[in-house]
PDB file of C-alpha atoms in Angstrom:
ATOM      1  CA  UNK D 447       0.000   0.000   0.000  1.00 63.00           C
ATOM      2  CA  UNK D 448       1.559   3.234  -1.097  1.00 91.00           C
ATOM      3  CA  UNK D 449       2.008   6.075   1.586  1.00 95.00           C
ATOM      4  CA  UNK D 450       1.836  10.220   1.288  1.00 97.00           C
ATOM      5  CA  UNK D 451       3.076  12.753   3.660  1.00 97.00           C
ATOM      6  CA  UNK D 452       0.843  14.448   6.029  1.00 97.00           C
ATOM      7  CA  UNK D 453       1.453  17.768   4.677  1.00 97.00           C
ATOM      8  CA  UNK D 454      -0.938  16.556   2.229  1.00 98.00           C
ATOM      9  CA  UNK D 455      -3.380  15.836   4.693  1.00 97.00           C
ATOM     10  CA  UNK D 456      -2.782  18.079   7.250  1.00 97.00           C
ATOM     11  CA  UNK D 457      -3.606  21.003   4.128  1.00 98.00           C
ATOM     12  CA  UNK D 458      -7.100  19.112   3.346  1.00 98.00           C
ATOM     13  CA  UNK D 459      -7.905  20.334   6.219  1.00 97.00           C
ATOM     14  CA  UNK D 460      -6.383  23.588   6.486  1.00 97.00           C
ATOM     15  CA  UNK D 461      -8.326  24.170   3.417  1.00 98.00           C
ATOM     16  CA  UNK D 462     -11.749  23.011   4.637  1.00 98.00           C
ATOM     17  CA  UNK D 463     -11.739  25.217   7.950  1.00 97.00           C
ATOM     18  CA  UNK D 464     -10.591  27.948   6.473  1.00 97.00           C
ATOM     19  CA  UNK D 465     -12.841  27.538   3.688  1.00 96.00           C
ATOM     20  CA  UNK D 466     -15.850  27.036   6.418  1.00 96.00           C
ATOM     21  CA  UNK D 467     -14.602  26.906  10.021  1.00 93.00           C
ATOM     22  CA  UNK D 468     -13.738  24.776  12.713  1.00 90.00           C
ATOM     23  CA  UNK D 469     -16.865  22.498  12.675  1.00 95.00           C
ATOM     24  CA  UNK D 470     -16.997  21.459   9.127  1.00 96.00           C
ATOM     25  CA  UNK D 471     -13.354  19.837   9.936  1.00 96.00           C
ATOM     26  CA  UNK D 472     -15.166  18.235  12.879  1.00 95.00           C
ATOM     27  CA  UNK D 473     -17.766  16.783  10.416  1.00 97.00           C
ATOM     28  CA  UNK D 474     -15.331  15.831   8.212  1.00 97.00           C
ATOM     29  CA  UNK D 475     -13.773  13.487  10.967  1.00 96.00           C
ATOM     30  CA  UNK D 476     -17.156  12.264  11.879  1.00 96.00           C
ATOM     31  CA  UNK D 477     -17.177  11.048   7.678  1.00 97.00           C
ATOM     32  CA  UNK D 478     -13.779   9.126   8.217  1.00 97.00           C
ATOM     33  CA  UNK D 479     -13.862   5.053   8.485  1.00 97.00           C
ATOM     34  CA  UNK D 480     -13.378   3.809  11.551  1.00 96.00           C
ATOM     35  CA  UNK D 481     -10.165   2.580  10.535  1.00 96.00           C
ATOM     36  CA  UNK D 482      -8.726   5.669   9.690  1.00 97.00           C
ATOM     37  CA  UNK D 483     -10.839   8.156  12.232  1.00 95.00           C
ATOM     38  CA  UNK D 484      -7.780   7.690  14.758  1.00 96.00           C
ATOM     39  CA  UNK D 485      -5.038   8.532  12.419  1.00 95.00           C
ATOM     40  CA  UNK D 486      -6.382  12.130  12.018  1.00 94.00           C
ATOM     41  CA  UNK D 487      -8.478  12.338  15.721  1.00 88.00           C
ATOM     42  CA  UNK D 488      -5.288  14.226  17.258  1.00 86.00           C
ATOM     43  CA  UNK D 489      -2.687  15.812  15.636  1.00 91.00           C
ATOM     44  CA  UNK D 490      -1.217  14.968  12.227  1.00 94.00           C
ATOM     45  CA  UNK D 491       2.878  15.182  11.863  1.00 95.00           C
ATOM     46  CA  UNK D 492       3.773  16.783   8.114  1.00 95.00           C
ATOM     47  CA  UNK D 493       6.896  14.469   7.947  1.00 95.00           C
ATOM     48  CA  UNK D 494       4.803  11.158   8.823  1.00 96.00           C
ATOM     49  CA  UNK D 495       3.978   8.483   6.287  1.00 97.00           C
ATOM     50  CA  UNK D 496      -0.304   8.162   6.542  1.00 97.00           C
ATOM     51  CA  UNK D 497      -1.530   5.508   4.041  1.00 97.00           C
ATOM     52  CA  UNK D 498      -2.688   6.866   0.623  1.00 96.00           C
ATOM     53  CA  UNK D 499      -6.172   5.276   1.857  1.00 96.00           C
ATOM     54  CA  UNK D 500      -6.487   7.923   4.475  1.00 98.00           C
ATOM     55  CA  UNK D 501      -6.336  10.569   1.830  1.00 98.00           C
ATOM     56  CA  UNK D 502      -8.883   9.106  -0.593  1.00 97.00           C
ATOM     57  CA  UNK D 503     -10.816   8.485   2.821  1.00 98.00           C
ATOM     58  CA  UNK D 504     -10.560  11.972   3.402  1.00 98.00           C
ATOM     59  CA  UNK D 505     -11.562  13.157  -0.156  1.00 98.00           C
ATOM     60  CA  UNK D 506     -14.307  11.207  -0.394  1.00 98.00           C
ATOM     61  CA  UNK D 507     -15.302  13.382   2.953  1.00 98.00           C
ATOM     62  CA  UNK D 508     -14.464  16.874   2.070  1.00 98.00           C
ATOM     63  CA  UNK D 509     -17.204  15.920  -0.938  1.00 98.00           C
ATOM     64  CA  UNK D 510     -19.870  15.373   1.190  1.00 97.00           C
ATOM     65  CA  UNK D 511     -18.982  18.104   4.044  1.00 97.00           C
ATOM     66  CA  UNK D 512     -18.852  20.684   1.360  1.00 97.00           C
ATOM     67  CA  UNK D 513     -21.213  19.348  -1.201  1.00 96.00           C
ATOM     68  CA  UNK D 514     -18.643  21.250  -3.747  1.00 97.00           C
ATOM     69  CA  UNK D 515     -18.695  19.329  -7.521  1.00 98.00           C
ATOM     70  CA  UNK D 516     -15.301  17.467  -7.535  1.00 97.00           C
ATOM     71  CA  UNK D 517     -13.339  19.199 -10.039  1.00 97.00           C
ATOM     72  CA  UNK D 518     -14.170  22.868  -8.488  1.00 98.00           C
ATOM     73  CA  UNK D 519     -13.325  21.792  -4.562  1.00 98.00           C
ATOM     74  CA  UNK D 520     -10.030  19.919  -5.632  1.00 98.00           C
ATOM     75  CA  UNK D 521      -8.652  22.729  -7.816  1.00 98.00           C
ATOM     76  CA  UNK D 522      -9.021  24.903  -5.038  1.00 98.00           C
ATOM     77  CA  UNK D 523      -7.828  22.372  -2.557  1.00 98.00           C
ATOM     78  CA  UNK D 524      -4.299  22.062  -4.571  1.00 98.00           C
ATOM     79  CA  UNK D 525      -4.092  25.792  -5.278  1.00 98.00           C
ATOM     80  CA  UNK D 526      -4.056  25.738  -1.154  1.00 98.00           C
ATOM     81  CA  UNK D 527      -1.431  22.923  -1.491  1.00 98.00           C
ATOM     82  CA  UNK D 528       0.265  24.767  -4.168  1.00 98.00           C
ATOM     83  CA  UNK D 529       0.817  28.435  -2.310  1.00 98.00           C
ATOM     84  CA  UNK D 530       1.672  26.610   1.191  1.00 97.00           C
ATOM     85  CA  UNK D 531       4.340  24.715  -0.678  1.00 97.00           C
ATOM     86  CA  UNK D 532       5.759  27.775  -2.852  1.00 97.00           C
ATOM     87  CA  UNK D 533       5.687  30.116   0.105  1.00 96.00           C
ATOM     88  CA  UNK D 534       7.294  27.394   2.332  1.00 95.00           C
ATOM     89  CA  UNK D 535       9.662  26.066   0.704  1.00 96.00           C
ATOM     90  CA  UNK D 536      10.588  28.062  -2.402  1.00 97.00           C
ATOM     91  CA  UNK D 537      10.932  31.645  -1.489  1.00 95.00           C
ATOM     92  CA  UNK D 538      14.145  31.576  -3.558  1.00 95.00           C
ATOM     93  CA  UNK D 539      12.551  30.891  -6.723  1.00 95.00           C
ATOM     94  CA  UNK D 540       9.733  33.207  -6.271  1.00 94.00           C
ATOM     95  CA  UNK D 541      12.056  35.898  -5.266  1.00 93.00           C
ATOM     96  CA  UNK D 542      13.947  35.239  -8.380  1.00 93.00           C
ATOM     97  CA  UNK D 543      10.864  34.598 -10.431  1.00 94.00           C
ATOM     98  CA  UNK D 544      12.283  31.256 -11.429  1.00 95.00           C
ATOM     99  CA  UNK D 545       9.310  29.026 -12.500  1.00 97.00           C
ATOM    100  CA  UNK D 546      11.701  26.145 -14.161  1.00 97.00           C
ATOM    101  CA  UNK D 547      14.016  26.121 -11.111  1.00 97.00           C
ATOM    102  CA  UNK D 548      11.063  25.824  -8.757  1.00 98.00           C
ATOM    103  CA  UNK D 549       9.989  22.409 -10.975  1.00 98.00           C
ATOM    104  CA  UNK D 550      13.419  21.550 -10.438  1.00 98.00           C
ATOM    105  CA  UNK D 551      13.936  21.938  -6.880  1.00 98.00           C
ATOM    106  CA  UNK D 552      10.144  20.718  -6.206  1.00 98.00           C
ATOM    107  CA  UNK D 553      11.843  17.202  -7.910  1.00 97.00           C
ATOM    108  CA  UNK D 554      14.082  16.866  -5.531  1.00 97.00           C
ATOM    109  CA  UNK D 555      11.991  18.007  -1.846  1.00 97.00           C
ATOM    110  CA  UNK D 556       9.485  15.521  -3.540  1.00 97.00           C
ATOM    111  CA  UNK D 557       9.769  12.328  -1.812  1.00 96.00           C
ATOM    112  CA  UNK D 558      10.052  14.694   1.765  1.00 96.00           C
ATOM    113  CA  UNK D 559       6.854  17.151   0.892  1.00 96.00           C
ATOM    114  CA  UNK D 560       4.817  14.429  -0.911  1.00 96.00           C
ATOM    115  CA  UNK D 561       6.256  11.118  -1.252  1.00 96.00           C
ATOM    116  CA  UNK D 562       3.515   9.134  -2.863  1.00 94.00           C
ATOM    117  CA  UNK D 563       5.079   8.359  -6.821  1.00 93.00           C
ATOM    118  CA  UNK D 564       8.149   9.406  -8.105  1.00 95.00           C
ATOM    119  CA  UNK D 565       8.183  13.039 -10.251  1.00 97.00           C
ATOM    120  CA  UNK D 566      10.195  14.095 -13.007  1.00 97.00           C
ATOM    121  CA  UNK D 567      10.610  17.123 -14.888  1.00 98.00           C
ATOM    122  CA  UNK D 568      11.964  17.508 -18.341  1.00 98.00           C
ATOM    123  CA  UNK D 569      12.234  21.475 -19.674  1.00 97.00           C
ATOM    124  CA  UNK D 570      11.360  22.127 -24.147  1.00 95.00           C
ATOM    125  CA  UNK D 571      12.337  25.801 -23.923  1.00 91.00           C
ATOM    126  CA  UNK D 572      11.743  28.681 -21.804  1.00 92.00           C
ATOM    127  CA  UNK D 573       8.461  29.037 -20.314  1.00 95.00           C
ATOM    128  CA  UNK D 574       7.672  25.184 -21.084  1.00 97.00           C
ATOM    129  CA  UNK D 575       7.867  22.311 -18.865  1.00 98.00           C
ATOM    130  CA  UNK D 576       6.451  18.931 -18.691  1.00 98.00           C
ATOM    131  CA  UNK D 577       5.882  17.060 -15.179  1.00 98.00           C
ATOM    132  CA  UNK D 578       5.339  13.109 -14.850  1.00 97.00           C
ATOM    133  CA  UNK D 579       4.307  11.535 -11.590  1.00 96.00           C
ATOM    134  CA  UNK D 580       4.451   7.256 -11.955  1.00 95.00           C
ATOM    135  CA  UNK D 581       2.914   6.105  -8.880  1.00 93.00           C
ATOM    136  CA  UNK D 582       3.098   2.952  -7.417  1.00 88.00           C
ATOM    137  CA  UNK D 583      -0.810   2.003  -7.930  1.00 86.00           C
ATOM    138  CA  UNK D 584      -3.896   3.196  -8.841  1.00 86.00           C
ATOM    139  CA  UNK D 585      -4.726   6.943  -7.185  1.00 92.00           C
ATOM    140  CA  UNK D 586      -7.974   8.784  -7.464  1.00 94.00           C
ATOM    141  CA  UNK D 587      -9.482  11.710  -9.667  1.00 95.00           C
ATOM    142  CA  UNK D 588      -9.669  14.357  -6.815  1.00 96.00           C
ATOM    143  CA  UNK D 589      -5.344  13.545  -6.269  1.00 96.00           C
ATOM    144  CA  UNK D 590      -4.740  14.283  -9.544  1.00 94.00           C
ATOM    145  CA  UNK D 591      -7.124  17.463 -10.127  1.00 96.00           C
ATOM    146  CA  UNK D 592      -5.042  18.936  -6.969  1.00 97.00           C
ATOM    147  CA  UNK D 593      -1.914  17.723  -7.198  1.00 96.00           C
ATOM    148  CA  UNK D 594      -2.033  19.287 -11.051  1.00 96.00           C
ATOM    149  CA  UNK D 595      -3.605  22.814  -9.241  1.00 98.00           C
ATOM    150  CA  UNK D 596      -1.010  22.974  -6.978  1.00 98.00           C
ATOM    151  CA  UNK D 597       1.844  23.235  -9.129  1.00 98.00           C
ATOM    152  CA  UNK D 598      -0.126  25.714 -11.161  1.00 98.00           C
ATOM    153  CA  UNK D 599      -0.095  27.768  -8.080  1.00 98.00           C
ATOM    154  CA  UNK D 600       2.989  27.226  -7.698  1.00 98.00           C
ATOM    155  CA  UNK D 601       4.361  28.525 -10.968  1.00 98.00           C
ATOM    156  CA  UNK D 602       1.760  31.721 -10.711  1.00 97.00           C
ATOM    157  CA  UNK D 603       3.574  32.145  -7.440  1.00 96.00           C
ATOM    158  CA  UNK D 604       6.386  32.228  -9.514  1.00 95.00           C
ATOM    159  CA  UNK D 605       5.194  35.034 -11.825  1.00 93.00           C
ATOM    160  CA  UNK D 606       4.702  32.431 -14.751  1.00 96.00           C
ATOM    161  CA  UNK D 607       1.799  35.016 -16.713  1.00 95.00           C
ATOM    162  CA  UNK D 608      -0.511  33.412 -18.895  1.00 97.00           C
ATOM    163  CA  UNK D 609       0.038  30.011 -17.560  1.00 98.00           C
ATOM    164  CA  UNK D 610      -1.603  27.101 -19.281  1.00 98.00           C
ATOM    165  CA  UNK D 611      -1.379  23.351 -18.559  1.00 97.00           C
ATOM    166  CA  UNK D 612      -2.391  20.684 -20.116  1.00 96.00           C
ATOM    167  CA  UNK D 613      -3.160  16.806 -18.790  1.00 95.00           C
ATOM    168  CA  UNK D 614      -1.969  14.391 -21.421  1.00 95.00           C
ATOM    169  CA  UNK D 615      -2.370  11.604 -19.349  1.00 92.00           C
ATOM    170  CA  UNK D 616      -3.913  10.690 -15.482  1.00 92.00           C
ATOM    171  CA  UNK D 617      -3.143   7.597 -13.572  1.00 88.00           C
ATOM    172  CA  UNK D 618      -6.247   7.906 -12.127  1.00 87.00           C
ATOM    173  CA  UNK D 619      -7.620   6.946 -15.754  1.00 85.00           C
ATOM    174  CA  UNK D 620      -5.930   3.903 -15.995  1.00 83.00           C
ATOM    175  CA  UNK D 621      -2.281   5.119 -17.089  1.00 83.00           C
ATOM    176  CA  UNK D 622       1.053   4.275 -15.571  1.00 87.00           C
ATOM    177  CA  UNK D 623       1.695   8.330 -14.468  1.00 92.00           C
ATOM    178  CA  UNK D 624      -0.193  11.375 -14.798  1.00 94.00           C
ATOM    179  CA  UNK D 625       1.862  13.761 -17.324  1.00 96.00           C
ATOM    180  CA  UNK D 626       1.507  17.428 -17.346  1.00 97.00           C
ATOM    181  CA  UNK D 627       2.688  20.179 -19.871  1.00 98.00           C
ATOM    182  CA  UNK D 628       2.840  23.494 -18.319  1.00 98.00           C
ATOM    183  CA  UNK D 629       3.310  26.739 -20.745  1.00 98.00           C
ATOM    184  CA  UNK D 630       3.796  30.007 -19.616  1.00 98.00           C
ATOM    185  CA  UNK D 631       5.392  33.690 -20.438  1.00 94.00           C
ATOM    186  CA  UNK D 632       7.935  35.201 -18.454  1.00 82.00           C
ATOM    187  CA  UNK D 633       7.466  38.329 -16.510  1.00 73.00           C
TER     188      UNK D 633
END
């Protein structure tokens, strides 16, 4: 069974009480399995390794508490994801407005941020970038919608103008990786 980082999770939340307070996290909970409730009842440790089956757990949750369509409530759930992790962890490559190094660096802090797969970047010019994420089984619809929102936000962060990305392929369809081509102009 594959694992992610609770910085993942611990941001679902985040997200969903400052999106609508306190209690809708506390409903959320209430949602969980009883096999995973006690993973999440206390406190959840970024660095920790929490089964990939808490987070689809969790997902299937945040649906129901927020009764948002899927695609809408996970591309604001990874541009949450995406503007914790740029202001976090790559202040350098905002500063420097450095879109392509931030895909770079994010490659390497991967398997200590996120964990679950194994990313790669490959650069066709400047201001285009492809991303591929192989994971180890099958993930869900609502991972991929955020994970792919995320590092949008994270390249806006970046002052990448007129960004546009495009899903060629999602492991969540039946693929071996999800792959990504990100375009953008520089400021």
């Amino acid at each position: 069974m594959a694992d992610i980082r609770g910085l993942v999770l611990q941001s679902r939340f985040d997200f969903l009480e400052q999106e609508q307070g306190e209690g809708a996290v506390q409903r959320l909970k209430e949602r969980l399995t009883p096999e995973h409730l006690p993973m999440v009842a206390e406190q959840i440790f970024p660095v920790n390794l929490y089964p990939f089956a808490l987070l689809q757990d969790i997902d299937r949750a945040l649906l129901e508490v927020t009764g948002t369509p899927e695609e809408a409530l996970f591309s604001r759930v990874g541009s949450h994801l995406g503007l914790l992790l740029a202001d976090r962890y790559f202040y350098n490559y905002i500063e420097g407005q450095n879109p392509q190094g931030l895909l770079d660096q994010l490659g390497r802090l991967y398997p200590y941020l996120i964990y679950l797969g194994g990313y790669t970047v490959a650069h066709s010019g400047q201001g285009q970038s492809r991303v591929a994420i192989h994971y180890p089984e099958p993930i869900h619809r609502p991972y991929c919608l955020a994970l792919q929102h995320a590092l949008a936000a994270m390249l806006t962060r970046c002052r990448a103008e007129a960004l546009t990305w495009q899903e060629d392929t999602c492991a969540a369809q039946q693929a071996e990786a999800c792959h990504y081509r990100f375009q953008w102009q520089q400021s």
